[in-house]
CSV table of C-alpha atoms and ligand atoms in Angstrom, one decimal:
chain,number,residue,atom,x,y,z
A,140,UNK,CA,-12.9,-16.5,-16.9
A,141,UNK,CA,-15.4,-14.9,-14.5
A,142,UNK,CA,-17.8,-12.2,-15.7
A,143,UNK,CA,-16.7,-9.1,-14.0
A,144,UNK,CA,-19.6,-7.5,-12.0
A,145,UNK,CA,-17.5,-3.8,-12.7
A,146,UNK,CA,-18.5,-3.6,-15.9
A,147,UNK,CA,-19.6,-1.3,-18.9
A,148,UNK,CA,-21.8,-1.3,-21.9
A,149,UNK,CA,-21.4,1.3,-25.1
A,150,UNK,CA,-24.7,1.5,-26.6
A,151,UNK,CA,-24.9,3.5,-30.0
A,152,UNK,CA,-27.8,5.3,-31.1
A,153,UNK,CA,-29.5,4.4,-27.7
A,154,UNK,CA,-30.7,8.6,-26.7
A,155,UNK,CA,-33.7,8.5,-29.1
A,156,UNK,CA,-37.0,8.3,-25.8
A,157,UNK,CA,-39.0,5.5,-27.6
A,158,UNK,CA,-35.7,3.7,-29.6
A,159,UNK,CA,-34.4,0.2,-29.0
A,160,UNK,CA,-31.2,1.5,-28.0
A,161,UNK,CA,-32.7,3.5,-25.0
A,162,UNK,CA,-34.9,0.3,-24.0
A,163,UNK,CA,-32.0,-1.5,-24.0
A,164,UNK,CA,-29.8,0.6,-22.1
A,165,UNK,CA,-32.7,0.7,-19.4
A,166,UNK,CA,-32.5,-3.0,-19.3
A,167,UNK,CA,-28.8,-3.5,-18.9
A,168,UNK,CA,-28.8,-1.1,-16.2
A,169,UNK,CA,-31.4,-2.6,-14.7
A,170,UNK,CA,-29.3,-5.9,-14.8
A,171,UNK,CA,-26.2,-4.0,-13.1
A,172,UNK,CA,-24.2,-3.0,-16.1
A,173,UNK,CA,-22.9,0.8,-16.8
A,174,UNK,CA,-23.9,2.4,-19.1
A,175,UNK,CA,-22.1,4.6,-22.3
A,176,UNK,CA,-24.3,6.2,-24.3
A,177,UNK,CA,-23.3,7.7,-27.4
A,178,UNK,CA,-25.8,9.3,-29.9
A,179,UNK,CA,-25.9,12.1,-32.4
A,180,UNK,CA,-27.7,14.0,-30.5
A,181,UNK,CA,-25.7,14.6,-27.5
A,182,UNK,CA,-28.0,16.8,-25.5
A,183,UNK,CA,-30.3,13.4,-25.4
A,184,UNK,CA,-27.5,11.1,-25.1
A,185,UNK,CA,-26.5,13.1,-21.8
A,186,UNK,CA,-30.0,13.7,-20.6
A,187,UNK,CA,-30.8,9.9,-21.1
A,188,UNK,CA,-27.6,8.4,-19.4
A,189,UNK,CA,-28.4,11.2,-16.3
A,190,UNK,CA,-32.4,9.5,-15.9
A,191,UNK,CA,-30.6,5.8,-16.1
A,192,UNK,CA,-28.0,6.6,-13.0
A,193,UNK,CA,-30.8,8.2,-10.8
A,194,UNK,CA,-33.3,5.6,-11.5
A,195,UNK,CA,-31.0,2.2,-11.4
A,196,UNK,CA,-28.0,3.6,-9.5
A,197,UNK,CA,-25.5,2.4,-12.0
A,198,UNK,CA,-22.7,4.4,-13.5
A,199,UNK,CA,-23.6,6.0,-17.0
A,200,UNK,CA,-22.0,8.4,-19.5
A,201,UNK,CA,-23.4,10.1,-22.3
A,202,UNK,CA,-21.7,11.6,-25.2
A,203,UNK,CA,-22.4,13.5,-28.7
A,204,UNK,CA,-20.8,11.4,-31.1
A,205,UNK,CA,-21.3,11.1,-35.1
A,206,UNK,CA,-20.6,7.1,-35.5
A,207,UNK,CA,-20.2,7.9,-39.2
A,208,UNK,CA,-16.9,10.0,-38.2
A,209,UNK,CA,-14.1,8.7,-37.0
A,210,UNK,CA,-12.3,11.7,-35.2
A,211,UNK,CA,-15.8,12.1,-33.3
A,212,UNK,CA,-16.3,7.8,-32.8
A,213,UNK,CA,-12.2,8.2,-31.4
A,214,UNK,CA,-12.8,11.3,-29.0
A,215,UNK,CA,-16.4,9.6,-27.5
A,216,UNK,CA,-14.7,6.4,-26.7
A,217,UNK,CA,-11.8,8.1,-25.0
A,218,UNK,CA,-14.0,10.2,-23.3
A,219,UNK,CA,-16.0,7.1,-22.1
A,220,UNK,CA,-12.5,5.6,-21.4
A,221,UNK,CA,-11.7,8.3,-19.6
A,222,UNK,CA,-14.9,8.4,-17.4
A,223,UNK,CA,-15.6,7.1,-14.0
A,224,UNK,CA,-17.5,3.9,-15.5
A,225,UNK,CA,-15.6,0.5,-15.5
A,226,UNK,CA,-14.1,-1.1,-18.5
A,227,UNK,CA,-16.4,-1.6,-21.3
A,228,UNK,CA,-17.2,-5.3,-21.9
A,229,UNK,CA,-19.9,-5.0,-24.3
A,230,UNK,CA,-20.7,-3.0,-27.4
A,231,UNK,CA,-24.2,-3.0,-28.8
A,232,UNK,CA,-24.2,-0.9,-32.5
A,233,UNK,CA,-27.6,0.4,-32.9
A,234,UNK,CA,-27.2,3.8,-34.4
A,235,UNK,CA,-28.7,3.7,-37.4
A,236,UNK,CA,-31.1,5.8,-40.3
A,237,UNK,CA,-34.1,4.5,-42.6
A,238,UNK,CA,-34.2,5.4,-46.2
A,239,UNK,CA,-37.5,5.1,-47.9
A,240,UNK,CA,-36.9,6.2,-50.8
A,241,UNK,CA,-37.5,4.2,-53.7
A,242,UNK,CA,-34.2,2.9,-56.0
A,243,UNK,CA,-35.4,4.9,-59.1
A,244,UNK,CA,-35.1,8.1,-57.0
A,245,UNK,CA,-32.3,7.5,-55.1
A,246,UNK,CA,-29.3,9.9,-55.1
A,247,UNK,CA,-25.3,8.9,-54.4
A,248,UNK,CA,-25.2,11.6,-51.3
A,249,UNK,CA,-28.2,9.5,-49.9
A,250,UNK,CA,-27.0,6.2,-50.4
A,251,UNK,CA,-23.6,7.2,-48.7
A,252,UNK,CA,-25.4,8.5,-45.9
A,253,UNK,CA,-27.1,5.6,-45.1
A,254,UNK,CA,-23.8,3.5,-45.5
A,255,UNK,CA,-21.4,5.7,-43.5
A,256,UNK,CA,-24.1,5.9,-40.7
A,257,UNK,CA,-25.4,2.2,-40.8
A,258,UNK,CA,-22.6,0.3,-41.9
A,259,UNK,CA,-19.0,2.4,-41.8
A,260,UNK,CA,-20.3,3.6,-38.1
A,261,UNK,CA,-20.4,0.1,-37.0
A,262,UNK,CA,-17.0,-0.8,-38.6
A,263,UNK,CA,-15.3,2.6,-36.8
A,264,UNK,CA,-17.2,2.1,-33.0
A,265,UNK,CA,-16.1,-1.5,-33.1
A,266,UNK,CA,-12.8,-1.3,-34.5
A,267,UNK,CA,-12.0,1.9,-31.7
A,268,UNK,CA,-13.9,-0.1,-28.8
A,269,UNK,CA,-12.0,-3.6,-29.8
A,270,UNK,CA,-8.8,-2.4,-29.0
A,271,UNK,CA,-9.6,-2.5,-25.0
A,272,UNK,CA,-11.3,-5.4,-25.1
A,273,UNK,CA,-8.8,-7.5,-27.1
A,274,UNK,CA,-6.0,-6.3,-24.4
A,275,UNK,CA,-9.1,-7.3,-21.5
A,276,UNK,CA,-9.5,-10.7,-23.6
A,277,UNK,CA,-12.9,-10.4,-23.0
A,278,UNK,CA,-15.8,-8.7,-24.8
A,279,UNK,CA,-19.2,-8.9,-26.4
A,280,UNK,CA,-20.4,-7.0,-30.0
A,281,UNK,CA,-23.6,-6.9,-31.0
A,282,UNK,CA,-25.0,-4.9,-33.8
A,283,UNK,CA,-28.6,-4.8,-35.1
A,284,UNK,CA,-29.1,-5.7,-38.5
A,285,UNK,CA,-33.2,-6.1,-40.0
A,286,UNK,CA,-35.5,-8.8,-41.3
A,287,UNK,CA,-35.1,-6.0,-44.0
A,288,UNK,CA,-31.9,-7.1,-45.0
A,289,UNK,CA,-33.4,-11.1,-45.2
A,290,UNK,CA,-36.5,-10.2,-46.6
A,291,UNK,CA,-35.8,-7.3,-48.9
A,292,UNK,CA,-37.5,-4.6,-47.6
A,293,UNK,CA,-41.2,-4.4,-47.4
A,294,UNK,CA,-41.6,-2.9,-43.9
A,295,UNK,CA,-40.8,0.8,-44.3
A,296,UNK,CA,-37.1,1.4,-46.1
A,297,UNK,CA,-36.2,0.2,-49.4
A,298,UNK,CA,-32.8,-0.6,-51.2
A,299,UNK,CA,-30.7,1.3,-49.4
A,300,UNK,CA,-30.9,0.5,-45.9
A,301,UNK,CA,-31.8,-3.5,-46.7
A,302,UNK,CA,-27.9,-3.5,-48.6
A,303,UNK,CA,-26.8,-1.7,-45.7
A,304,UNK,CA,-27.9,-3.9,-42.9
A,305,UNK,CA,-27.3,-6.8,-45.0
A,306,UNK,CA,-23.1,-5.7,-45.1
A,307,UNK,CA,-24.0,-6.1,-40.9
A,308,UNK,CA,-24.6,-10.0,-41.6
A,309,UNK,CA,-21.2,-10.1,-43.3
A,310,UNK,CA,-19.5,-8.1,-40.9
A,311,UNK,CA,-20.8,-9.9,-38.1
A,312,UNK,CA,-19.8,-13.3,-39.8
A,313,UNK,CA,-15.9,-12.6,-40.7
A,314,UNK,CA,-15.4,-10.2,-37.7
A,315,UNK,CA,-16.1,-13.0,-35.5
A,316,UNK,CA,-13.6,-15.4,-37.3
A,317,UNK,CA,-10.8,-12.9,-36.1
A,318,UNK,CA,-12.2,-11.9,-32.4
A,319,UNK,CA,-12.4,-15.9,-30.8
A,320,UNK,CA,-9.1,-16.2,-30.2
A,321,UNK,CA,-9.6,-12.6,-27.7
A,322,UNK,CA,-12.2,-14.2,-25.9
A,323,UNK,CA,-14.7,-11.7,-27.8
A,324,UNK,CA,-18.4,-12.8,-29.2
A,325,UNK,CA,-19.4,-11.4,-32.4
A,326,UNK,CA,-23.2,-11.4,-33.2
A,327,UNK,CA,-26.1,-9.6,-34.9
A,328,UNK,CA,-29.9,-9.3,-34.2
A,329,UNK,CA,-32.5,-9.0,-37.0
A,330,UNK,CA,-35.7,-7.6,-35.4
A,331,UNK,CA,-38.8,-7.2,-37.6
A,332,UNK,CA,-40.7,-3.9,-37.9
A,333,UNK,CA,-40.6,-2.3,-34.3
A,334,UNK,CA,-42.8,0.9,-33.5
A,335,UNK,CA,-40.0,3.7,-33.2
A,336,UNK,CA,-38.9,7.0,-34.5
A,337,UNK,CA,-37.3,5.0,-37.6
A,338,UNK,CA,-40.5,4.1,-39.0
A,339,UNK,CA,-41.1,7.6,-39.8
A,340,UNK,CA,-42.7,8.6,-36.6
A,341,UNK,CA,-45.1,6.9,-34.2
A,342,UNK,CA,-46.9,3.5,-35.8
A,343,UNK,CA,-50.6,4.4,-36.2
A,344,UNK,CA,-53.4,1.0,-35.1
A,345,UNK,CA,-53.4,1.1,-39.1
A,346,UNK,CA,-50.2,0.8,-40.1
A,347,UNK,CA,-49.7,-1.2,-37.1
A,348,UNK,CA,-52.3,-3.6,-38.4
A,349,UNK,CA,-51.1,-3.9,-42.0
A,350,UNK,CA,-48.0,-4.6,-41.4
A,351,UNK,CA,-49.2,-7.3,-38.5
A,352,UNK,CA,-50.8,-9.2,-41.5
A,353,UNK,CA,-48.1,-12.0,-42.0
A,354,UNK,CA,-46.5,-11.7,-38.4
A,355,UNK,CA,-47.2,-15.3,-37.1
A,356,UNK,CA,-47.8,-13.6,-33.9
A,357,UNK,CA,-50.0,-11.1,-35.0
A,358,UNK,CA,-48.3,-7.9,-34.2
A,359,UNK,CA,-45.6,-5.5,-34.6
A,360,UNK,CA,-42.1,-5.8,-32.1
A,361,UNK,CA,-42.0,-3.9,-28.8
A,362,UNK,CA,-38.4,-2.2,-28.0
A,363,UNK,CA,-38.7,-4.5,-24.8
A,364,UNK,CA,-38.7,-7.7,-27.0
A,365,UNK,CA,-35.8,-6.4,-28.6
A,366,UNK,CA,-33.7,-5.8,-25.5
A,367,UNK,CA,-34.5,-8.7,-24.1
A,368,UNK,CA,-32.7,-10.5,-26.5
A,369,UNK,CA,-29.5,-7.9,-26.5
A,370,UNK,CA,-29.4,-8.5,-22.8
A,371,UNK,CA,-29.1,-11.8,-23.3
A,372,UNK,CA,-26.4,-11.9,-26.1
A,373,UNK,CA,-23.7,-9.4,-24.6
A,374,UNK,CA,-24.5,-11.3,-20.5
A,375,UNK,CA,-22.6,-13.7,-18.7
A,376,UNK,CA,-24.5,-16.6,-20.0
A,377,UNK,CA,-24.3,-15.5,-23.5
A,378,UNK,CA,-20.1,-16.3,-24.2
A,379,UNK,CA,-20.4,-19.6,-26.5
A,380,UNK,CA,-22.7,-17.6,-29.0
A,381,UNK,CA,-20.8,-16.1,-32.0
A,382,UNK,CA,-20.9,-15.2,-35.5
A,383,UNK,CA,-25.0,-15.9,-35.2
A,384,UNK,CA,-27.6,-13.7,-36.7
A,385,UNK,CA,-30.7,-14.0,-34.5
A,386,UNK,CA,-34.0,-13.4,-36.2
A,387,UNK,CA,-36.5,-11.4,-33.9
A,388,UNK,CA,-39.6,-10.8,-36.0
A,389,UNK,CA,-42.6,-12.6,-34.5
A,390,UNK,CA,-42.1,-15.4,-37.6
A,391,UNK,CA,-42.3,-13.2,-40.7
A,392,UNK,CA,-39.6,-14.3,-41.9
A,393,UNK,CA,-41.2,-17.8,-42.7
A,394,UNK,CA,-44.0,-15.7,-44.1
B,441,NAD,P1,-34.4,5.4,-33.5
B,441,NAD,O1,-34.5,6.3,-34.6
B,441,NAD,O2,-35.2,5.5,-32.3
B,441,NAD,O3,-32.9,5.3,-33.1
B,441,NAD,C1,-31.8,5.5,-33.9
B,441,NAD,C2,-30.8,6.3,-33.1
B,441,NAD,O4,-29.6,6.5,-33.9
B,441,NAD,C3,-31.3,7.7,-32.7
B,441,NAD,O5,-31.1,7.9,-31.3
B,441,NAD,C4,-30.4,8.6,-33.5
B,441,NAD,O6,-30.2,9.9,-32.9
B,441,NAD,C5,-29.1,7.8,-33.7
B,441,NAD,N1,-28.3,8.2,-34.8
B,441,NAD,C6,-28.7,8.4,-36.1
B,441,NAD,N2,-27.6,8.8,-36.8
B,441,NAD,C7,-26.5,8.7,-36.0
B,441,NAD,C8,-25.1,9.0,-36.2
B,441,NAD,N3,-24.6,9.4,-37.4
B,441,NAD,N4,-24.3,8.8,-35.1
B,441,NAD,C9,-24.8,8.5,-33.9
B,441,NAD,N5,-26.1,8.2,-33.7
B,441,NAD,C10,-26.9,8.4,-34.7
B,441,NAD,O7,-34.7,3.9,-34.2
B,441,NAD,P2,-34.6,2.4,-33.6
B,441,NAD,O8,-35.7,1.7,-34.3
B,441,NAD,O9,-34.5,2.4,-32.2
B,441,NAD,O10,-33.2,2.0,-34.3
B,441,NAD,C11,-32.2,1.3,-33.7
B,441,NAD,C12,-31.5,0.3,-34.6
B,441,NAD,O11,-32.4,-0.7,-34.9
B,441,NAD,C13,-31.2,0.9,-36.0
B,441,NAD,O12,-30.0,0.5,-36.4
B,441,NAD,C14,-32.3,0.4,-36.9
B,441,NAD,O13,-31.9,0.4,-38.2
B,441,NAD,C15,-32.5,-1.0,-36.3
B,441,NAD,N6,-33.8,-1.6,-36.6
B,441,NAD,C16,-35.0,-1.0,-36.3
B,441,NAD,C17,-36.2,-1.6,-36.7
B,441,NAD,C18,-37.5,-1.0,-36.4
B,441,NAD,O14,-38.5,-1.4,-36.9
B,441,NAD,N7,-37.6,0.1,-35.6
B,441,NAD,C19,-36.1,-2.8,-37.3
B,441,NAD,C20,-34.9,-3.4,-37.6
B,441,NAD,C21,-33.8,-2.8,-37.3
């Protein structure tokens, strides 16, 4: 099957200026795809799918959605389906939250949060964007798990968010099983620490230098490095990749 050239990717989580989502939506556009933004924070989803349009000339839409909600994941991807961009081919789950808080003073409301958000979100986006693809027989998932999940922590969030983007390795894995027979591609990424919003605001040269100490390539992740590899996995040349996890962490997980 050809690639179609008409085409659209959903990026969750992808409004937030210095986020991997945002680079990555950038990227695809950049590489002629449309672009769906959905994001919490819809005033930013909108306002960040308007500067992607006027500055690549692709089609983009951007909506408020809470990916932990279903009624709100259902009305954002009919809206999208609704809009003037072409059917969407790819899916790339990156909405997410951190939890630093140590086990010992954890709560059960936090722990759900960062479940429904990180793990039930990507479960409801997929599930609600599969059903077009699956009738297209083509499509691409990819959803961003951490070296957190591998490594246990030890970048910024603790128990938490490393069991929740550990259930993304699983998910990724069976979800695949059922989705090759629709000509869909099921994978995950695992970046590293990466200087965003979700490392509890902006990296400082000393944080940034601690934690460089076992990357094998001596620093932290850019969001560019990130979307590079996204790009890559939902393209054209990308469609006999599936059920992989793809460590993107400069070599610390080796270290
Ligand atoms: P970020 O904070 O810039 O982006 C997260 C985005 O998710 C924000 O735009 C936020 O508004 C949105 N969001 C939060 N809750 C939401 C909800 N309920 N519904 C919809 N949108 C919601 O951080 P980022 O680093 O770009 O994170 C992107 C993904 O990458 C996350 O899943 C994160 O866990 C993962 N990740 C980040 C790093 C890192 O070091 N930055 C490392 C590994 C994995």
């Amino acid at each position: 099957m050809t690639f179609p050239t008409e085409r659209t990717a959903v990026l969750t989580g992808a409004a937030s200026a210095r986020g991997i989502g945002r680079a990555t939506a950038d990227r695809l556009a950049r590489d002629g795809w449309s672009i769906a933004i959905l994001d919490i924070d819809g005033a930013a989803a909108e306002e960040a799918a308007a500067d992607i349009a006027q500055r690549h000339g692709v089609q983009t839409v951007g909506v408020a959605a809470d990916v932990s909600d279903q009624a709100s994941v259902d009305a954002a991807i009919t809206a999208v389906e609704a809009s003037a961009v072409p059917p969407i081919v790819a899916l790339v789950n990156l909405a997410g939250i951190s939890s630093p808080t140590e086990f010992m003073q954890e709560t059960k409301e936090a722990w759900d949060r960062v479940f429904a958000v990180n793990m039930t979100g990507t479960f409801l986006v997929t599930q609600r964007a599969l059903h077009g693809m699956i009738e297209r027989k083509l499509g691409r998932v990819v959803s961003i798990s951490s070296i957190s999940a591998q490594r246990g922590g030890g970048t910024y969030s603790k128990v938490a968010y490393s069991a929740s983007k550990a259930g993304i390795i699983g998910f990724t894995r069976a979800l695949a099983r059922e989705m090759g027979e629709h000509n869909i591609t099921v994978n995950a990424v695992s970046p590293g620490p990466v200087d965003t919003d979700i490392m509890g605001g902006t990296l400082t040269d000393e944080r940034k230098q601690d934690m460089s100490k076992d990357i094998l390539m001596g620093r932290v992740g850019t969001v560019d490095d990130i979307a590079a590899l996204i790009c890559f996995l939902v393209g054209p040349d990308a469609g006999y990749i599936t059920a992989a996890t793809y460590d993107i962490n400069g070599g610390l997980q080796i270290s």
